[in-house]
Short mmCIF file of C-alpha atoms in Angstrom, two decimals:
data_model
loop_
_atom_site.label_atom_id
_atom_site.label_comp_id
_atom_site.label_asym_id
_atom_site.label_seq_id
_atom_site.Cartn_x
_atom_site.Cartn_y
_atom_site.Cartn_z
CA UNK A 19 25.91 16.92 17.31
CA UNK A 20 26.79 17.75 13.81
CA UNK A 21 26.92 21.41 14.44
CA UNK A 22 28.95 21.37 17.66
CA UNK A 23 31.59 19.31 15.73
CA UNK A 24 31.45 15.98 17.17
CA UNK A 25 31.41 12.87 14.71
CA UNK A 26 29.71 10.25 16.76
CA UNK A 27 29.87 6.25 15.91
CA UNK A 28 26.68 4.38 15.23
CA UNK A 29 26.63 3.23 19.27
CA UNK A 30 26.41 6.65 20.09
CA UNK A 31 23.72 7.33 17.66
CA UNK A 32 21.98 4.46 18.83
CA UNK A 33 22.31 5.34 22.53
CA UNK A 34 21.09 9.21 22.02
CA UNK A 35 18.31 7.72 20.58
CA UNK A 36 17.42 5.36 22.76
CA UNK A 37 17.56 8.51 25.35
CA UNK A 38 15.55 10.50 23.39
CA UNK A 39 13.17 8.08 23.04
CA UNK A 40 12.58 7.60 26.76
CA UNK A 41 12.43 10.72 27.43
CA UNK A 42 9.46 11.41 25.42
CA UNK A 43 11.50 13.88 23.06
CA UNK A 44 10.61 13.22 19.63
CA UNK A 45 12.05 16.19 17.65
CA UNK A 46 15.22 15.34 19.25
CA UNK A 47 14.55 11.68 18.50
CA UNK A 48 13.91 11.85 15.12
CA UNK A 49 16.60 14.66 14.55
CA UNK A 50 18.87 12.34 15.61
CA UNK A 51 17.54 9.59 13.44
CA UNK A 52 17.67 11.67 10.48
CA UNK A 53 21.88 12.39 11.76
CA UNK A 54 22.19 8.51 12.03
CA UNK A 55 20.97 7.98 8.57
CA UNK A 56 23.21 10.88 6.67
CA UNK A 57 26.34 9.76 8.55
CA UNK A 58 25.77 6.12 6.87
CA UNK A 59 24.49 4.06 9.81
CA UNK A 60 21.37 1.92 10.07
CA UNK A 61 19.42 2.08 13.02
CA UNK A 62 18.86 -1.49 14.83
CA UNK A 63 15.90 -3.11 16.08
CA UNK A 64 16.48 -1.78 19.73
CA UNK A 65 16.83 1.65 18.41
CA UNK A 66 13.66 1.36 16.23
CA UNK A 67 12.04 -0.49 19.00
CA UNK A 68 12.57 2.78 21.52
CA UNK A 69 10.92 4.67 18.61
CA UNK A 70 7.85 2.92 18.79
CA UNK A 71 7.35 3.73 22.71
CA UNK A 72 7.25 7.31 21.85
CA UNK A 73 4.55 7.24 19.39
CA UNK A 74 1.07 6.80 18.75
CA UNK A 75 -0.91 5.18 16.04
CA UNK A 76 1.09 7.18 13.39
CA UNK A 77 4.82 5.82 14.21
CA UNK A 78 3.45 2.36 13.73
CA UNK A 79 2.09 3.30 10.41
CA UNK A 80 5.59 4.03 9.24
CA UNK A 81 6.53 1.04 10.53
CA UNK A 82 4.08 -0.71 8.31
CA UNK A 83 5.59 1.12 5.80
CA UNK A 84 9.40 0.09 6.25
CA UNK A 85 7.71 -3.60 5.94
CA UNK A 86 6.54 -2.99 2.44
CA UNK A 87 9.83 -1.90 1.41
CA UNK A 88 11.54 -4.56 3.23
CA UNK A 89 12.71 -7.76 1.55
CA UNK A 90 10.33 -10.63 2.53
CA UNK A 91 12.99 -13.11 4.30
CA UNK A 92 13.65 -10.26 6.46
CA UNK A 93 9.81 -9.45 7.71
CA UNK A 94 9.69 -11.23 10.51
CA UNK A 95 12.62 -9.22 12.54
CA UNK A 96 10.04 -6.79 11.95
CA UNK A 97 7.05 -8.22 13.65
CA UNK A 98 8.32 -8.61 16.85
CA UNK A 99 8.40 -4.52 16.62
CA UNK A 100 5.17 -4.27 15.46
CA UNK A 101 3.50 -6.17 18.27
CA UNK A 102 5.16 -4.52 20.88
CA UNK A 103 3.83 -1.02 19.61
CA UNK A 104 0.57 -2.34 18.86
CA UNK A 105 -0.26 -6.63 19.60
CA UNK A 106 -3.83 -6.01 17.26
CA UNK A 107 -1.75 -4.81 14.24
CA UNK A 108 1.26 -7.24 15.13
CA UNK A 109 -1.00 -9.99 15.04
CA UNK A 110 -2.93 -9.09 11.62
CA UNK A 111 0.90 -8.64 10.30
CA UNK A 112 1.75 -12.04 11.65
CA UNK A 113 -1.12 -13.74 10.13
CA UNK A 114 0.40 -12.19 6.72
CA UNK A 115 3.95 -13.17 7.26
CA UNK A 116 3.65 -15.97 8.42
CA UNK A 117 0.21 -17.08 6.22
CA UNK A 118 -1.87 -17.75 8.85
CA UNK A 119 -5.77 -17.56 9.03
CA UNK A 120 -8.38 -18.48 6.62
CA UNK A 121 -10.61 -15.71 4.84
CA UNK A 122 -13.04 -14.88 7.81
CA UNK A 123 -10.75 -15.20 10.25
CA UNK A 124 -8.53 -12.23 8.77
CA UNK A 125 -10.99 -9.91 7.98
CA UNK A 126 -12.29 -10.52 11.21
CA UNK A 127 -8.78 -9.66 12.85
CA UNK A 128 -8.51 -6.74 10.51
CA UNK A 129 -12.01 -4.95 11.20
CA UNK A 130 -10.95 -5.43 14.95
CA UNK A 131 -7.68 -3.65 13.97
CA UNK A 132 -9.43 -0.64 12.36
CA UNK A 133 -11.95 -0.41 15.17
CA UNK A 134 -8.94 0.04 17.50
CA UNK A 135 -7.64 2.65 15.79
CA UNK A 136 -7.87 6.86 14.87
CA UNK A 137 -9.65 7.89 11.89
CA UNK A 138 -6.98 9.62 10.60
CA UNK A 139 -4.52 6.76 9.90
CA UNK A 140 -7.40 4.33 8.95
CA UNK A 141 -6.17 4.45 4.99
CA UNK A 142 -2.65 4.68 5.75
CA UNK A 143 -2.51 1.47 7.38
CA UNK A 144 -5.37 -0.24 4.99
CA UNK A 145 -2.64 1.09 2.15
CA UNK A 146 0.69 -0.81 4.11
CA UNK A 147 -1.14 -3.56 4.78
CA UNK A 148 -2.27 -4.04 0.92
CA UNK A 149 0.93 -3.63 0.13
CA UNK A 150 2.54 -5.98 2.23
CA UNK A 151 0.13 -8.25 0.52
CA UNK A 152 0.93 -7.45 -3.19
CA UNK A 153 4.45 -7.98 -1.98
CA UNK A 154 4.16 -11.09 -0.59
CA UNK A 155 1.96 -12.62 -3.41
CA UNK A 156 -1.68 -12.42 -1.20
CA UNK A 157 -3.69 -11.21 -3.96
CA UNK A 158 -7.02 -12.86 -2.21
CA UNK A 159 -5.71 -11.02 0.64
CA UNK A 160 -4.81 -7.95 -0.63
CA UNK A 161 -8.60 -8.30 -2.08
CA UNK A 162 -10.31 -8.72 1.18
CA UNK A 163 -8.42 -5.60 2.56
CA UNK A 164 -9.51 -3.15 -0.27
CA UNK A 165 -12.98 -4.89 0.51
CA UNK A 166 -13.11 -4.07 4.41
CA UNK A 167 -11.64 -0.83 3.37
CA UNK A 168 -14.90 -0.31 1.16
CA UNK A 169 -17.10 -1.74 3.68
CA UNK A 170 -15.58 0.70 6.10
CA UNK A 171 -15.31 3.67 4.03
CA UNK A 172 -12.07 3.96 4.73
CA UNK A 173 -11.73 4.38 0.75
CA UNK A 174 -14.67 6.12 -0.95
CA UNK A 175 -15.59 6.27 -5.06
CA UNK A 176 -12.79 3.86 -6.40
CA UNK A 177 -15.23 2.70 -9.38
CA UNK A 178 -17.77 5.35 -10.61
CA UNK A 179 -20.09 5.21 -13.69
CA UNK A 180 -22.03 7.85 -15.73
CA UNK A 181 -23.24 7.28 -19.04
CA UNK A 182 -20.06 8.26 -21.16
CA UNK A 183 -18.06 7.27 -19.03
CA UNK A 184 -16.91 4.65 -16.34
CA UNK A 185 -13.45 5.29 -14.07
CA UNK A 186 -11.15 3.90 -11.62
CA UNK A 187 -10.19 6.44 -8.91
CA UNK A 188 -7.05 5.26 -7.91
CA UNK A 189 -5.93 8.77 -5.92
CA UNK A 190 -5.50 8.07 -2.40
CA UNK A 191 -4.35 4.73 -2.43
CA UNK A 192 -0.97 3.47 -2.99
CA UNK A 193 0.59 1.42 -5.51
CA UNK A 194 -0.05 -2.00 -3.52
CA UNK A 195 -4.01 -1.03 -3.49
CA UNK A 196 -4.23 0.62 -6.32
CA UNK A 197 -2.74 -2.88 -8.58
CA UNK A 198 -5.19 -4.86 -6.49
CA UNK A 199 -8.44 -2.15 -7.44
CA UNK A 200 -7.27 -2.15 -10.81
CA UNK A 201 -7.48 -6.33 -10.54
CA UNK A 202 -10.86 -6.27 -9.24
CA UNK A 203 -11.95 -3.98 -11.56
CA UNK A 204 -10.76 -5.77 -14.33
CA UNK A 205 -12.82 -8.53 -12.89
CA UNK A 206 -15.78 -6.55 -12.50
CA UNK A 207 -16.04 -5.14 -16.13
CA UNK A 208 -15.50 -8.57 -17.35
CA UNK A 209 -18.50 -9.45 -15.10
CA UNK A 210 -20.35 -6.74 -16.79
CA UNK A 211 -19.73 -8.22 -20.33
CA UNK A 212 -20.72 -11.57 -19.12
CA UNK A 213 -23.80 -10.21 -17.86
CA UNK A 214 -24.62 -8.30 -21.04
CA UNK A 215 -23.91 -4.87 -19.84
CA UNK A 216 -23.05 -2.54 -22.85
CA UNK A 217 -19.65 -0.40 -21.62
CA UNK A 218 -19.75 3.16 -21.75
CA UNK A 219 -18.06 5.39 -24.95
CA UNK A 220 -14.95 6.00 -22.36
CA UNK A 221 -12.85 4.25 -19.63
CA UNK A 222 -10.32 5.37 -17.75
CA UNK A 223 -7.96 5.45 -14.99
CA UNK A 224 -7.40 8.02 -12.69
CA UNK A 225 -4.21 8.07 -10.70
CA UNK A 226 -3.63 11.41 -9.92
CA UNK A 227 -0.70 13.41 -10.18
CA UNK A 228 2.65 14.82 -7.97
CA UNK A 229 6.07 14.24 -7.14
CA UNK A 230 7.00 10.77 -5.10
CA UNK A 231 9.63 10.17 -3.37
CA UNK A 232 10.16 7.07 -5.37
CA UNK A 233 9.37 8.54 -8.60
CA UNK A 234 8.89 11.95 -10.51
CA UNK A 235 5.56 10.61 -11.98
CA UNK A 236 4.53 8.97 -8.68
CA UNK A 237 1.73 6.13 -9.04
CA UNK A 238 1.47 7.06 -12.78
CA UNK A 239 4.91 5.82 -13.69
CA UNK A 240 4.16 2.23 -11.59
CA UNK A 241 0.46 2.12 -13.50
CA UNK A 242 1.64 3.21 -16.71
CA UNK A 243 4.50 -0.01 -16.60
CA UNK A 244 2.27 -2.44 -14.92
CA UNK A 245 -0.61 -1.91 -17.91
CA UNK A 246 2.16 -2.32 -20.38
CA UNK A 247 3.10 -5.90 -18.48
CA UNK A 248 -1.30 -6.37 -18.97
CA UNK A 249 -1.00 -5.49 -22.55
CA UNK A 250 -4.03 -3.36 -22.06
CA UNK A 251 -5.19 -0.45 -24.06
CA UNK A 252 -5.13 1.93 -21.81
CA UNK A 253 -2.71 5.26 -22.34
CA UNK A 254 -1.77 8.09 -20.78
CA UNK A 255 -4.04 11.04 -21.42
CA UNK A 256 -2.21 13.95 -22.85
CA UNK A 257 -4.60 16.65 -21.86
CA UNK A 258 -5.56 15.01 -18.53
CA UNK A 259 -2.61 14.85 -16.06
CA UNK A 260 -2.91 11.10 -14.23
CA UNK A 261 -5.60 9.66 -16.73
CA UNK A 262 -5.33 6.42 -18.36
CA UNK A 263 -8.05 5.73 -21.03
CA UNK A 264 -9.08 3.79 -23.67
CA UNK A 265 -12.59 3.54 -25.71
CA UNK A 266 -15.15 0.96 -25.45
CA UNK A 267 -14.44 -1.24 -28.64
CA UNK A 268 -10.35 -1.71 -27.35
CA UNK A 269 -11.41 -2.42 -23.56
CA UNK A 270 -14.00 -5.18 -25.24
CA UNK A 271 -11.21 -6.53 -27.65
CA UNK A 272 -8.63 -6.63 -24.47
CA UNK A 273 -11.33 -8.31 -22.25
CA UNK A 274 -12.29 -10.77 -24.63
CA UNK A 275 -8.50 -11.68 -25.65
CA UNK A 276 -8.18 -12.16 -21.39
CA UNK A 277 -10.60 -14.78 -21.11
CA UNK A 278 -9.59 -16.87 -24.29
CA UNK A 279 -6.20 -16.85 -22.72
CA UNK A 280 -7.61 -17.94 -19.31
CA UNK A 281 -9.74 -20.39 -20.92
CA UNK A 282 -7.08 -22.13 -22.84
CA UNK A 283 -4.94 -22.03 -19.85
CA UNK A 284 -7.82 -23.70 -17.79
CA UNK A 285 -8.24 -26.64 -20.71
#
């Protein structure tokens, strides 16, 4: 429309798309969307909701992605979208939103969700879901996710060990999943002290590198402010693009400063 000269309103945005959408013409659909969004208008929920009937599995992981960058209190004009694309991932979103379910229940609902669906959008959706949890405050939940999502392979090699060295593999997840492995991990090297386990020489954090659309260091910028927030002694790697590390005697000293803290805090 742009090209021929005509300026439409955000009704006749909406209403292209909605055509577009029924028709089964995506290119034009999203075209159009894209139009909508540099002429200043928001798309409403029956326009988004026309969008979902023309996709698969894929559209509805971008959907899970607008909810993770959507503010909480307005989630649940959201999830009536989501079930009508797909009423197995509605529901698991529900049970998030609206903090419903106890632990078996959800992971229950969520392996049936990941049963249901392709391969190929598996992590994508694991990734949203985490997310939504981080936002929302679910850290046990966010926890069982990246769990099913290890029990399902879905993610492979977060935490690897050799002798020199032990790492966090934090490349294909996103920055919801990758603060909750980093949390477990945490947990799990403190476990190791506990148990008597001697640390490697090395530790350190992979997050990979690239351009994000949110930021020109992509999950390295969020990691690199969230371990300042931890006070740990992990920094960036100048000959390793992506790396965190730290050495054995400053990941002890940080560990052991964590549990006084949570001790005193229990007492």
């Amino acid at each position: 429309m742009k090209s021929s000269g005509i300026c439409p309103d955000s009704w006749t945005f909406s209403s292209m798309i909605t055509m577009s959408s029924c028709c089964g013409k995506v290119s034009e659909a999203e075209n159009m969307l894209n139009e909508m969004f540099e002429a200043g208008f928001q798309p409403n929920i029956f326009v988004l909701t026309s969008l979902i009937q023309c996709y698969d599995d894929r559209f509805c992981g971008c959907l899970l992605n607008v909810m993770t960058q959507t503010p909480n209190e307005e989630l649940g004009k959201l999830v009536e979208c989501v079930e009508r694309a797909n009423p197995k991932l509605g529901h698991v979103v529900k049970l998030l939103v609206e903090e419903q379910g106890n632990e078996g229940s959800f992971k229950k609902e969520a392996a049936d969700l990941f049963d249901s669906i392709s391969t190929e959008v598996k992590k994508a959706y694991c990734n949203c879901l985490i997310d939504l949890c981080v936002n929302l405050n679910m850290l046990e939940r966010a926890c069982e996710l990246l769990d099913l999502g290890l029990t399902l392979e879905i993610y492979t090699v977060i935490q690897s060990k050799t002798s020199t060295q032990w790492s966090l593999n934090l490349k294909s997840l996103s920055s919801g999943a990758a603060l909750t492995a980093l949390h477990v991990w945490v947990n799990d090297l403190s476990k190791a002290l506990e148990a008597g386990e001697q640390l490697p020489p090395l530790l350190g954090i992979n997050t990979g590198h690239g351009k994000h659309k949110y930021s020109e260091k992509g999950l390295a910028n969020v990691f690199e402010s969230h371990l300042k927030e931890l006070n740990a002694p992990f920094h960036e790697a100048p000959d390793k693009v992506g790396w965190f590390l730290t050495t054995k005697v400053a990941a002890e000293s940080w560990l052991e400063s964590r549990k006084l803290a949570d001790a005193t805090v229990a007492a």
